[in-house]
Short mmCIF file of C-alpha atoms in Angstrom, two decimals:
data_model
loop_
_atom_site.label_atom_id
_atom_site.label_comp_id
_atom_site.label_asym_id
_atom_site.label_seq_id
_atom_site.Cartn_x
_atom_site.Cartn_y
_atom_site.Cartn_z
CA MET A 1 127.82 23.34 -23.16
CA LEU A 2 128.38 21.37 -20.03
CA ARG A 3 129.50 24.49 -18.18
CA ASP A 4 126.35 26.39 -19.24
CA LYS A 5 124.10 23.59 -17.98
CA LEU A 6 125.95 23.56 -14.64
CA LYS A 7 125.51 27.32 -14.25
CA GLN A 8 121.79 27.13 -15.07
CA ALA A 9 121.31 24.36 -12.49
CA GLN A 10 123.16 26.37 -9.89
CA LEU A 11 121.02 29.47 -10.55
CA ALA A 12 117.81 27.41 -10.35
CA ARG A 13 118.97 25.96 -7.00
CA GLN A 14 119.64 29.47 -5.66
CA ARG A 15 116.17 30.65 -6.77
CA SER A 16 114.52 27.73 -5.02
CA ASP A 17 116.50 28.43 -1.85
CA ARG A 18 115.37 32.07 -1.91
CA ARG A 19 111.70 31.05 -2.32
CA GLY A 20 112.02 28.68 0.60
CA ASP A 21 113.60 31.33 2.78
CA ALA A 22 110.81 33.79 1.99
CA ALA A 23 108.16 31.18 2.75
CA ASP A 24 109.74 30.32 6.09
CA LEU A 25 109.69 33.90 7.38
CA ALA A 26 107.60 34.19 10.61
CA GLN A 27 105.58 37.11 11.99
CA PRO A 28 107.73 39.68 13.79
CA VAL A 29 107.45 39.66 17.60
CA LEU A 30 108.69 42.03 20.26
CA ARG A 31 111.32 41.28 22.84
CA SER A 32 110.33 41.49 26.46
CA PRO A 33 110.88 44.93 28.06
CA ALA A 34 112.17 43.10 31.13
CA LEU A 35 115.16 41.84 29.14
CA THR A 36 115.75 44.74 26.79
CA SER A 37 116.69 48.30 27.72
CA SER A 38 114.09 50.97 27.03
CA THR A 39 116.64 53.05 25.18
CA HIS A 40 117.18 50.41 22.41
CA ARG A 41 114.81 49.58 19.65
CA GLN A 42 112.95 46.31 19.91
CA SER A 43 114.41 43.82 17.47
CA VAL A 44 112.40 41.66 15.14
CA LEU A 45 113.53 38.01 14.97
CA PRO A 46 112.44 35.95 11.94
CA LYS A 47 111.73 32.26 12.14
CA SER A 48 114.49 31.36 9.73
CA VAL A 49 117.63 33.44 9.88
CA PRO A 50 120.06 33.66 6.96
CA GLN A 51 123.59 32.52 7.34
CA ASN A 52 125.12 35.95 7.70
CA VAL A 53 122.62 36.92 10.39
CA SER A 54 123.30 33.68 12.24
CA GLU A 55 126.99 34.37 12.19
CA ARG A 56 126.46 37.84 13.70
CA SER A 57 124.28 36.53 16.48
CA SER A 58 126.72 33.77 17.28
CA ARG A 59 129.46 36.31 17.60
CA ARG A 60 127.39 38.21 20.22
CA GLY A 61 126.74 35.01 22.14
CA ARG A 62 123.03 34.78 21.25
CA SER A 63 121.16 31.83 19.87
CA SER A 64 119.99 31.79 16.26
CA GLN A 65 117.29 29.19 16.85
CA PRO A 66 113.96 30.02 15.15
CA LEU A 67 111.08 30.94 17.43
CA PRO A 68 108.11 28.61 17.54
CA LYS A 69 104.70 29.96 16.54
CA PRO A 70 102.16 30.20 19.37
CA GLU A 71 99.05 28.12 19.22
CA ALA A 72 95.81 30.06 18.87
CA LYS A 73 93.00 29.29 21.28
CA SER A 74 89.40 29.81 20.45
CA SER A 75 88.38 31.04 23.89
CA GLN A 76 91.27 33.43 24.52
CA PRO A 77 93.02 35.97 22.32
CA LEU A 78 96.43 35.15 20.90
CA GLN A 79 99.34 35.93 23.17
CA PRO A 80 102.56 35.60 21.20
CA LEU A 81 105.61 34.40 23.04
CA VAL A 82 108.94 36.06 22.86
CA LYS A 83 112.04 33.98 23.15
CA ALA A 84 115.03 35.95 24.32
CA ALA A 85 118.43 34.79 25.27
CA GLU A 86 120.72 36.61 27.66
CA GLY A 87 123.90 34.60 27.81
CA ALA A 88 122.88 31.02 28.60
CA ASP A 89 119.47 31.74 30.15
CA ALA A 90 116.45 31.73 27.94
CA VAL A 91 112.96 32.56 29.10
CA THR A 92 109.56 32.87 27.50
CA VAL A 93 107.57 35.92 28.58
CA PRO A 94 103.98 36.61 27.53
CA ILE A 95 103.24 39.98 25.93
CA LEU A 96 100.82 41.88 28.14
CA THR A 97 97.67 43.12 26.53
CA PRO A 98 95.65 46.08 27.85
CA GLY A 99 92.74 45.09 30.04
CA LYS A 100 94.18 41.77 31.24
CA VAL A 101 97.19 41.82 33.52
CA PRO A 102 98.55 38.33 34.16
CA SER A 103 100.64 37.67 37.21
CA LEU A 104 104.25 37.63 36.15
CA ARG A 105 105.38 35.92 39.31
CA SER A 106 103.13 32.92 38.58
CA ARG A 107 104.75 32.36 35.21
CA THR A 108 107.71 30.00 35.04
CA SER A 109 110.46 29.77 32.51
CA ARG A 110 112.44 26.93 31.18
CA VAL A 111 115.48 27.80 33.22
CA GLY A 112 114.36 29.86 36.23
CA SER A 113 111.59 31.96 37.73
CA LEU A 114 110.63 35.45 36.70
CA GLY A 115 110.72 36.52 40.33
CA ASP A 116 114.36 37.44 39.86
CA LEU A 117 113.45 39.78 37.02
CA PRO A 118 111.94 43.27 37.46
CA PRO A 119 108.26 43.50 36.60
CA VAL A 120 107.17 45.17 33.40
CA GLN A 121 106.02 48.69 34.20
CA HIS A 122 103.74 50.70 31.96
CA PRO A 123 104.47 54.45 31.71
CA SER A 124 101.20 55.09 33.53
CA GLY A 125 102.55 53.33 36.62
CA ARG A 126 100.37 50.20 36.42
CA LEU A 127 101.27 46.86 34.85
CA GLY A 128 100.23 46.50 31.24
CA GLU A 129 97.46 49.10 31.48
CA PRO A 130 97.46 52.34 29.50
CA LYS A 131 97.33 55.66 31.28
CA ARG A 132 93.80 56.87 31.76
CA GLU A 133 93.25 60.39 33.06
CA ALA A 134 89.98 61.33 34.64
CA PRO A 135 88.24 64.13 32.74
CA LYS A 136 88.60 67.46 34.53
CA LYS A 137 85.51 69.56 34.88
CA PRO A 138 86.26 73.11 33.86
CA ALA A 139 85.55 75.61 36.59
CA LYS A 140 83.04 78.30 35.87
CA ARG A 141 84.86 81.53 35.39
CA MET A 142 83.70 85.06 34.96
CA PHE A 143 86.00 88.04 34.55
CA GLY A 144 89.02 85.83 35.19
CA ALA A 145 87.90 84.63 38.65
CA THR A 146 86.25 81.41 39.79
CA LEU A 147 82.68 81.96 40.89
CA LEU A 148 81.82 81.05 44.48
CA ASN A 149 78.41 80.24 45.83
CA THR A 150 76.80 82.13 48.67
CA ASP A 151 78.04 79.85 51.45
CA GLU A 152 81.60 79.90 50.13
CA GLN A 153 81.57 83.69 49.90
CA ARG A 154 80.25 83.95 53.46
CA LEU A 155 82.88 81.57 54.81
CA LEU A 156 85.60 83.36 52.87
CA SER A 157 84.57 86.74 54.22
CA LEU A 158 84.47 85.39 57.79
CA LEU A 159 87.91 83.86 57.33
CA GLU A 160 89.31 87.12 55.98
CA MET A 161 87.98 89.04 58.95
CA ARG A 162 89.47 86.58 61.43
CA LEU A 163 92.89 86.54 59.83
CA PRO A 164 95.27 88.94 61.57
CA ARG A 165 96.84 91.68 59.52
CA ILE A 166 99.83 93.86 60.14
CA ALA A 167 98.78 97.51 60.17
CA GLY A 168 101.08 100.06 58.66
CA LYS A 169 101.31 103.81 59.04
CA PHE A 170 98.25 105.97 58.61
CA ASP A 171 97.96 108.72 56.03
CA ALA A 172 99.63 111.62 57.84
CA LEU A 173 98.75 114.15 55.15
CA LEU A 174 95.05 113.31 55.39
CA LEU A 175 95.19 113.74 59.17
CA VAL A 176 96.96 117.10 58.82
CA VAL A 177 94.33 118.31 56.35
CA VAL A 178 91.42 117.33 58.61
CA LEU A 179 93.00 118.84 61.71
CA SER A 180 93.71 122.05 59.79
CA LEU A 181 90.07 122.30 58.75
CA LEU A 182 89.02 121.58 62.35
CA CYS A 183 91.21 124.35 63.74
CA ILE A 184 89.97 126.82 61.13
CA GLY A 185 86.41 125.83 62.00
CA LEU A 186 86.86 126.40 65.72
CA VAL A 187 88.30 129.84 65.12
CA MET A 188 85.57 130.81 62.66
CA VAL A 189 82.76 129.49 64.88
CA TYR A 190 83.98 131.67 67.70
CA SER A 191 84.36 134.69 65.42
CA ALA A 192 81.03 134.26 63.62
CA SER A 193 78.89 133.40 66.65
CA THR A 194 79.93 136.02 69.21
CA PHE A 195 77.19 138.54 68.34
CA VAL A 196 74.42 135.91 68.08
CA ALA A 197 75.53 134.12 71.27
CA ALA A 198 75.72 137.35 73.27
CA ARG A 199 72.28 138.42 72.14
CA CYS A 200 70.55 135.03 72.61
CA CYS A 201 72.44 133.37 75.46
CA GLY A 202 74.24 136.23 77.16
CA ASP A 203 77.62 134.54 76.63
CA PRO A 204 79.64 135.38 73.49
CA SER A 205 81.48 132.06 73.71
CA TYR A 206 78.42 129.86 74.22
CA TYR A 207 78.43 128.27 70.75
CA PHE A 208 82.20 128.06 70.76
CA GLN A 209 82.18 126.06 74.01
CA LYS A 210 79.66 123.61 72.63
CA GLN A 211 81.62 123.29 69.41
CA LEU A 212 84.83 122.73 71.35
CA LEU A 213 83.16 119.94 73.32
CA GLY A 214 81.92 118.40 70.08
CA ALA A 215 85.42 118.64 68.61
CA ALA A 216 86.89 116.85 71.63
CA LEU A 217 84.32 114.06 71.36
CA GLY A 218 84.87 113.88 67.60
CA VAL A 219 88.63 113.56 67.98
CA CYS A 220 88.12 110.76 70.51
CA ALA A 221 85.78 109.02 68.09
CA MET A 222 88.35 109.45 65.30
CA LEU A 223 91.09 107.90 67.45
CA VAL A 224 88.84 104.93 68.25
CA THR A 225 87.76 104.26 64.66
CA MET A 226 91.32 104.75 63.48
CA ARG A 227 92.47 101.86 65.71
CA ILE A 228 89.68 99.42 64.80
CA ASP A 229 90.13 97.34 61.67
CA TYR A 230 87.60 98.68 59.18
CA ARG A 231 86.57 95.13 58.22
CA GLN A 232 85.05 94.68 61.67
CA TRP A 233 82.38 97.26 60.88
CA ARG A 234 80.81 94.77 58.45
CA ARG A 235 79.43 92.86 61.43
CA PHE A 236 77.67 95.92 62.86
CA SER A 237 76.44 97.62 59.68
CA LEU A 238 73.06 95.88 59.79
CA VAL A 239 72.69 96.69 63.50
CA GLY A 240 73.47 100.33 62.71
CA MET A 241 70.75 100.39 60.08
CA ALA A 242 68.30 98.81 62.51
CA ILE A 243 69.01 101.69 64.93
CA SER A 244 69.28 104.63 62.51
CA VAL A 245 66.20 104.03 60.36
CA PRO A 246 63.77 103.98 63.33
CA LEU A 247 65.39 107.20 64.56
CA LEU A 248 64.51 108.84 61.24
CA ILE A 249 60.91 107.80 61.80
CA ILE A 250 60.86 108.91 65.44
CA VAL A 251 62.20 112.37 64.60
CA LEU A 252 59.22 113.00 62.33
CA LYS A 253 56.86 112.59 65.29
CA PHE A 254 58.87 113.73 68.29
CA GLY A 255 61.57 115.88 66.72
CA THR A 256 62.26 119.53 67.42
CA ASN A 257 61.23 121.88 64.64
CA ALA A 258 63.83 124.58 63.89
CA TYR A 259 64.59 126.66 60.80
CA GLY A 260 61.57 125.16 59.03
CA ALA A 261 62.71 121.53 59.41
CA SER A 262 62.18 118.76 61.94
CA ARG A 263 65.69 117.27 62.18
CA TRP A 264 66.70 117.16 65.86
CA LEU A 265 65.95 114.88 68.75
CA SER A 266 66.35 116.88 71.97
CA PHE A 267 67.26 115.32 75.29
CA GLY A 268 66.67 118.14 77.73
CA SER A 269 67.74 121.71 77.08
CA VAL A 270 71.41 120.95 76.52
CA LEU A 271 71.78 117.81 74.42
CA SER A 272 70.33 117.48 70.92
CA PHE A 273 71.03 114.94 68.22
CA GLN A 274 70.44 114.87 64.44
CA PRO A 275 69.72 111.33 63.12
CA SER A 276 70.17 112.37 59.50
CA GLU A 277 73.89 112.93 60.18
CA LEU A 278 74.31 109.46 61.67
CA ILE A 279 72.55 107.81 58.75
CA LYS A 280 75.28 109.05 56.37
CA LEU A 281 78.01 107.02 58.04
CA VAL A 282 75.81 104.01 58.78
CA LEU A 283 74.50 103.92 55.22
CA ALA A 284 78.04 104.08 53.83
CA LEU A 285 79.05 101.12 56.01
CA TYR A 286 75.99 99.09 55.08
CA ILE A 287 76.02 99.78 51.34
CA ALA A 288 79.74 98.94 51.14
CA ASP A 289 79.10 95.59 52.83
CA TRP A 290 75.99 94.88 50.74
CA LEU A 291 77.67 95.67 47.42
CA ALA A 292 80.79 93.68 48.36
CA ARG A 293 78.64 90.63 49.06
CA LYS A 294 76.72 90.99 45.81
CA GLY A 295 79.83 90.78 43.66
CA ASN A 296 79.00 90.48 39.96
CA GLN A 297 75.27 90.53 40.69
CA VAL A 298 75.46 94.30 41.11
CA GLY A 299 75.15 94.65 37.33
CA THR A 300 71.82 92.81 37.24
CA PHE A 301 68.45 94.45 37.65
CA LEU A 302 66.79 91.95 39.97
CA TYR A 303 69.65 91.54 42.44
CA GLY A 304 71.47 94.84 41.95
CA LEU A 305 69.54 97.91 40.88
CA ALA A 306 66.09 97.07 42.24
CA PRO A 307 67.13 96.40 45.88
CA PHE A 308 69.46 99.40 45.77
CA VAL A 309 66.69 101.76 44.62
CA ILE A 310 64.29 100.42 47.25
CA LEU A 311 66.84 100.80 50.06
CA VAL A 312 68.14 104.25 49.17
CA GLY A 313 64.74 105.50 48.04
CA GLY A 314 63.17 104.65 51.38
CA ILE A 315 65.84 106.52 53.33
CA LEU A 316 65.65 109.53 51.01
CA GLY A 317 61.88 109.61 51.47
CA LEU A 318 62.27 109.82 55.25
CA VAL A 319 64.88 112.59 54.95
CA LEU A 320 62.72 114.58 52.53
CA LEU A 321 59.82 114.39 54.98
CA GLU A 322 62.07 116.34 57.36
CA ASN A 323 62.29 119.16 54.76
CA ASP A 324 66.02 118.53 54.45
CA MET A 325 66.78 118.64 50.73
CA GLY A 326 70.52 119.23 51.20
CA THR A 327 71.06 116.10 53.30
CA ALA A 328 68.97 114.07 50.85
CA ILE A 329 71.23 115.20 47.99
CA VAL A 330 74.34 114.22 49.96
CA ILE A 331 72.95 110.77 50.78
CA ALA A 332 71.89 110.19 47.19
CA GLY A 333 75.32 111.30 45.96
CA LEU A 334 77.35 109.01 48.22
CA ALA A 335 75.10 106.01 47.53
CA THR A 336 75.21 106.60 43.78
CA ALA A 337 78.99 106.92 43.75
CA MET A 338 79.37 103.64 45.66
CA PHE A 339 76.92 101.81 43.42
CA PHE A 340 78.66 103.04 40.28
CA THR A 341 82.08 102.09 41.66
CA ALA A 342 80.88 98.57 42.49
CA GLY A 343 80.24 97.86 38.80
CA ALA A 344 76.69 98.93 38.00
CA ASN A 345 75.24 98.42 34.54
CA ILE A 346 75.69 101.70 32.66
CA LEU A 347 72.30 101.70 30.93
CA GLN A 348 70.43 100.78 34.09
CA PHE A 349 72.47 103.30 36.04
CA LEU A 350 71.66 106.14 33.63
CA LEU A 351 67.99 105.18 33.64
CA ALA A 352 67.88 105.22 37.44
CA MET A 353 69.74 108.53 37.54
CA SER A 354 67.25 110.09 35.14
CA CYS A 355 64.31 108.93 37.24
CA GLY A 356 65.99 110.18 40.42
CA ILE A 357 66.69 113.61 38.94
CA LEU A 358 63.05 113.93 37.82
CA ILE A 359 61.84 113.09 41.33
CA PHE A 360 64.21 115.64 42.87
CA MET A 361 63.12 118.31 40.42
CA THR A 362 59.48 117.78 41.34
CA GLN A 363 60.40 118.35 44.98
CA ALA A 364 62.69 121.31 44.21
CA PHE A 365 59.96 123.37 42.51
CA ARG A 366 57.46 123.15 45.33
CA GLY A 367 56.72 125.64 48.12
CA TYR A 368 59.58 127.75 49.43
CA ARG A 369 62.12 125.96 47.25
CA LEU A 370 60.55 127.56 44.19
CA LEU A 371 61.20 131.01 45.65
CA ARG A 372 64.83 130.06 46.21
CA TRP A 373 65.12 129.11 42.55
CA ILE A 374 63.76 132.50 41.58
CA GLY A 375 66.18 134.26 43.93
CA PHE A 376 69.04 132.20 42.51
CA VAL A 377 68.29 133.42 38.99
CA ASP A 378 68.40 137.12 39.99
CA PRO A 379 69.69 137.50 43.58
CA PHE A 380 69.99 141.33 43.44
CA ASN A 381 66.43 142.00 42.22
CA PRO A 382 64.61 143.90 45.05
CA GLN A 383 61.25 142.24 44.39
CA TYR A 384 62.79 138.78 44.93
CA MET A 385 64.71 139.83 48.04
CA THR A 386 62.44 138.11 50.55
CA ASN A 387 63.33 136.45 53.83
CA LEU A 388 64.10 133.22 51.98
CA ASN A 389 66.52 134.88 49.56
CA LEU A 390 68.03 137.34 52.03
CA GLN A 391 70.64 134.83 53.11
CA LEU A 392 72.03 134.48 49.58
CA TYR A 393 72.07 138.25 49.05
CA GLN A 394 73.92 138.96 52.30
CA SER A 395 76.39 136.13 51.64
CA LEU A 396 77.38 137.69 48.34
CA LEU A 397 77.79 141.08 50.01
CA ALA A 398 80.05 139.53 52.65
CA LEU A 399 82.25 137.80 50.07
CA GLY A 400 82.49 140.95 47.98
CA SER A 401 83.47 143.17 50.92
CA GLY A 402 86.26 140.82 51.97
CA GLY A 403 88.49 141.54 48.96
CA TRP A 404 91.79 139.70 48.58
CA PHE A 405 92.96 139.67 52.19
CA GLY A 406 89.71 140.27 54.12
CA LEU A 407 88.71 142.75 56.78
CA GLY A 408 90.57 140.92 59.52
CA LEU A 409 89.67 138.18 61.96
CA GLY A 410 86.59 139.19 64.00
CA GLU A 411 85.92 142.33 61.92
CA SER A 412 82.95 141.04 59.94
CA ARG A 413 79.97 143.39 59.63
CA GLN A 414 77.47 140.91 58.15
CA LYS A 415 77.48 138.73 61.27
CA THR A 416 76.00 141.56 63.35
CA GLY A 417 72.40 140.77 62.48
CA TYR A 418 72.48 141.14 58.69
CA LEU A 419 73.38 137.59 57.63
CA PRO A 420 71.13 134.79 58.98
CA LEU A 421 72.87 131.82 60.58
CA PRO A 422 76.41 133.18 60.23
CA HIS A 423 77.99 130.34 62.25
CA ILE A 424 76.14 127.42 60.57
CA ASP A 425 75.22 127.45 56.88
CA SER A 426 76.71 130.88 56.05
CA ILE A 427 80.05 130.47 57.79
CA PHE A 428 81.99 130.38 54.51
CA ALA A 429 80.69 133.87 53.73
CA ILE A 430 82.01 135.15 57.08
CA LEU A 431 85.30 133.38 56.42
CA GLY A 432 85.58 135.12 53.05
CA GLU A 433 84.74 138.47 54.55
CA GLU A 434 87.30 138.24 57.37
CA LEU A 435 90.07 136.27 55.63
CA GLY A 436 89.39 137.39 52.06
CA PHE A 437 89.93 135.52 48.84
CA ILE A 438 93.17 134.01 50.16
CA GLY A 439 91.45 132.43 53.16
CA GLY A 440 88.57 131.07 51.06
CA THR A 441 90.99 129.62 48.50
CA LEU A 442 92.98 127.94 51.28
CA VAL A 443 89.85 126.18 52.57
CA ILE A 444 88.94 125.03 49.06
CA LEU A 445 92.45 123.67 48.51
CA LEU A 446 92.24 121.73 51.77
CA PHE A 447 89.00 120.09 50.65
CA LEU A 448 90.57 119.29 47.27
CA CYS A 449 93.47 117.66 49.07
CA LEU A 450 90.98 115.71 51.18
CA ALA A 451 89.26 114.50 48.00
CA PHE A 452 92.57 113.49 46.43
CA ARG A 453 93.77 111.53 49.44
CA GLY A 454 90.40 109.86 49.98
CA PHE A 455 89.96 108.66 46.42
CA ARG A 456 93.61 107.64 46.36
CA LEU A 457 92.93 105.39 49.34
CA ALA A 458 89.93 103.91 47.53
CA ARG A 459 92.11 103.10 44.52
CA ARG A 460 94.86 101.45 46.56
CA THR A 461 92.74 99.49 49.02
CA GLN A 462 93.24 95.72 48.83
CA ASP A 463 89.58 94.62 49.12
CA ILE A 464 86.39 95.80 47.48
CA TYR A 465 84.71 96.59 50.82
CA GLY A 466 87.44 99.04 51.81
CA ALA A 467 87.44 100.62 48.36
CA LEU A 468 83.68 101.18 48.40
CA LEU A 469 83.75 102.49 51.96
CA ALA A 470 86.53 104.98 51.19
CA THR A 471 84.66 106.10 48.07
CA GLY A 472 81.43 106.67 49.98
CA ILE A 473 82.97 108.60 52.88
CA THR A 474 85.10 110.80 50.61
CA THR A 475 82.14 111.53 48.32
CA TRP A 476 80.00 112.43 51.31
CA LEU A 477 82.46 114.95 52.80
CA VAL A 478 83.50 116.51 49.50
CA LEU A 479 79.98 116.72 48.07
CA GLN A 480 78.70 118.36 51.24
CA ALA A 481 81.49 120.94 51.04
CA ILE A 482 80.68 121.59 47.36
CA ILE A 483 77.00 122.15 48.14
CA ASN A 484 77.72 124.54 51.02
CA ILE A 485 80.35 126.60 49.15
CA GLY A 486 78.37 126.52 45.92
CA ALA A 487 75.19 127.76 47.63
CA THR A 488 77.10 130.52 49.44
CA THR A 489 78.72 131.75 46.21
CA ALA A 490 75.46 131.49 44.18
CA LEU A 491 76.82 128.69 41.97
CA ILE A 492 73.82 126.48 42.85
CA PRO A 493 70.43 127.25 44.38
CA TYR A 494 70.62 127.84 48.09
CA THR A 495 70.15 124.85 50.38
CA GLY A 496 71.16 124.46 53.99
CA VAL A 497 73.93 121.95 54.70
CA PRO A 498 76.82 122.48 57.14
CA LEU A 499 80.38 122.88 55.90
CA PRO A 500 82.27 119.80 57.18
CA PHE A 501 84.66 120.46 60.12
CA ILE A 502 83.98 124.22 59.98
CA SER A 503 80.28 124.89 60.51
CA TYR A 504 78.74 124.80 63.97
CA GLY A 505 77.02 121.53 64.87
CA SER A 506 78.18 118.81 67.22
CA SER A 507 76.30 115.98 65.49
CA SER A 508 77.83 116.72 62.10
CA LEU A 509 81.30 117.27 63.56
CA ILE A 510 81.41 114.06 65.63
CA VAL A 511 80.10 111.84 62.83
CA SER A 512 82.42 113.43 60.25
CA LEU A 513 85.50 112.94 62.43
CA ALA A 514 84.51 109.34 63.11
CA ALA A 515 84.24 108.79 59.37
CA VAL A 516 87.71 110.29 58.90
CA GLY A 517 88.97 107.79 61.48
CA VAL A 518 87.65 104.98 59.29
CA LEU A 519 89.50 106.50 56.33
CA LEU A 520 92.70 106.67 58.34
CA ASN A 521 92.33 103.02 59.32
CA ILE A 522 91.88 102.07 55.66
CA SER A 523 95.08 103.93 54.89
CA ARG A 524 96.96 101.59 57.24
CA TYR A 525 96.25 98.61 54.98
CA ILE A 526 96.69 100.11 51.53
CA GLN A 527 98.82 98.38 48.90
CA GLU A 528 101.44 100.56 47.24
CA PRO A 529 101.21 100.46 43.43
CA GLU A 530 104.14 100.03 41.09
CA THR A 531 106.38 102.99 40.46
CA PRO A 532 105.20 105.05 37.45
CA ALA A 533 107.27 104.78 34.31
CA LEU A 534 108.40 108.42 34.36
CA SER A 535 109.71 108.38 37.92
CA ARG A 536 111.23 104.94 37.35
CA SER A 537 113.22 106.15 34.32
CA ILE A 538 114.38 109.23 36.19
CA THR A 539 115.52 107.10 39.15
CA ILE A 540 117.41 104.70 36.91
CA ALA A 541 119.14 107.57 35.08
CA PHE A 542 120.10 109.18 38.37
CA ARG A 543 121.55 105.93 39.70
CA LYS A 544 123.58 105.44 36.54
CA LYS A 545 125.05 108.93 36.82
CA SER A 546 125.96 108.45 40.48
#
């Protein structure tokens, strides 16, 4: 019995000791980061430590004294104190709260100053203050590119033009094609114009000499434009428009009327100039610059389609007043191709195209053009074989009599008074008669090669201005060749436009060669694309075998 009572008393004493230990537990506090490594967890020290915990801490050389509770102040928030012992030195460090950063160097400890200790650094870099990042304003983006205002675009374009660039090699194949067409043209002008020149001027080589002079001037112009960076023409495109448009107005009043159209400005009896040929190149330069500056606004009606229609429509109106339907079609074609390439809205583009075609059709079925439509439908009907349709009829006879290999150079019969204008608009018919189907096919292949190289340059050009300019010039030359060859072969109704580089005409030849020089300069700054997958796989297989 006595033993049981002793055991019960001992158990009651142990229960009371446990309750007292639980009541004496203090709030957990954090150790100072200045005294504890950041890689260890922050320990929690109770106010009253059990015996086993005290023994462990004494083994490590640390004090097991309970921490005093901080006194709360009514005017300031509670700042609990941490008591840490490192060896024999013990300090009290206040816990820093966000928003209020006390000076650690002004605080003193029981043993020494905190000046010997490193300051407490917050991960943000400032003492006791959380990291606050300023909100970033998202940049306005459209089509994956940051939009720039007008001033920024202007400054960027000026900076790009001032930056020097290393020019590479020009497109040698394009130059060979153009020079081949030029040589063929000189030969055919001499062959086709001998009879007309002897009868009118008394010199069989009169037109050939003038064409040779125009070719020399054109080659010089090509060499000059080939050396000038094509971006520099952006500065002079507006000046060119300011010169060319008044010339189109002046030619209506003071121009020389020939072949039913007022297209030439004559300076004496030797020199004559056709402003409608100059406007093709100047308009290509200006529209390329204008569309490049517009950027994404090209797809809008107010800033894209409406100004474009007003600009091109005004120029086409002046050209149509000269009774020059063929040149108007070429100008409309090159401008439309450039506008479509720049990113025009499809619905607006189709609507504008429909309106433009209706306007052209109203002009095409008026006056002598209506008779040409009738002759186009049935060119071999005797009742439709008038002076207006005689050119188409004789052109078909010349092509048919040439056969596969032609009658021989200089042996054409249609040029001896049967075919009107054999050295200008109808020169392809003389070429087919003398050189046959083979010669005509060779000329067509050269123009196809010109189209391929020109549009290839437009695809590989580094900036939008160069791409639009290459597109416009290539469309102009190729479309003019299509109209001339198509009218000669009765594929389209007859209209008078010269065949580029082949037909007689110094104005057309000089301007066309200058435009080719711009294309050659663009080819010096093209960016080579990646190797196609097929050729890359073949190259890799070949290297593995070798």
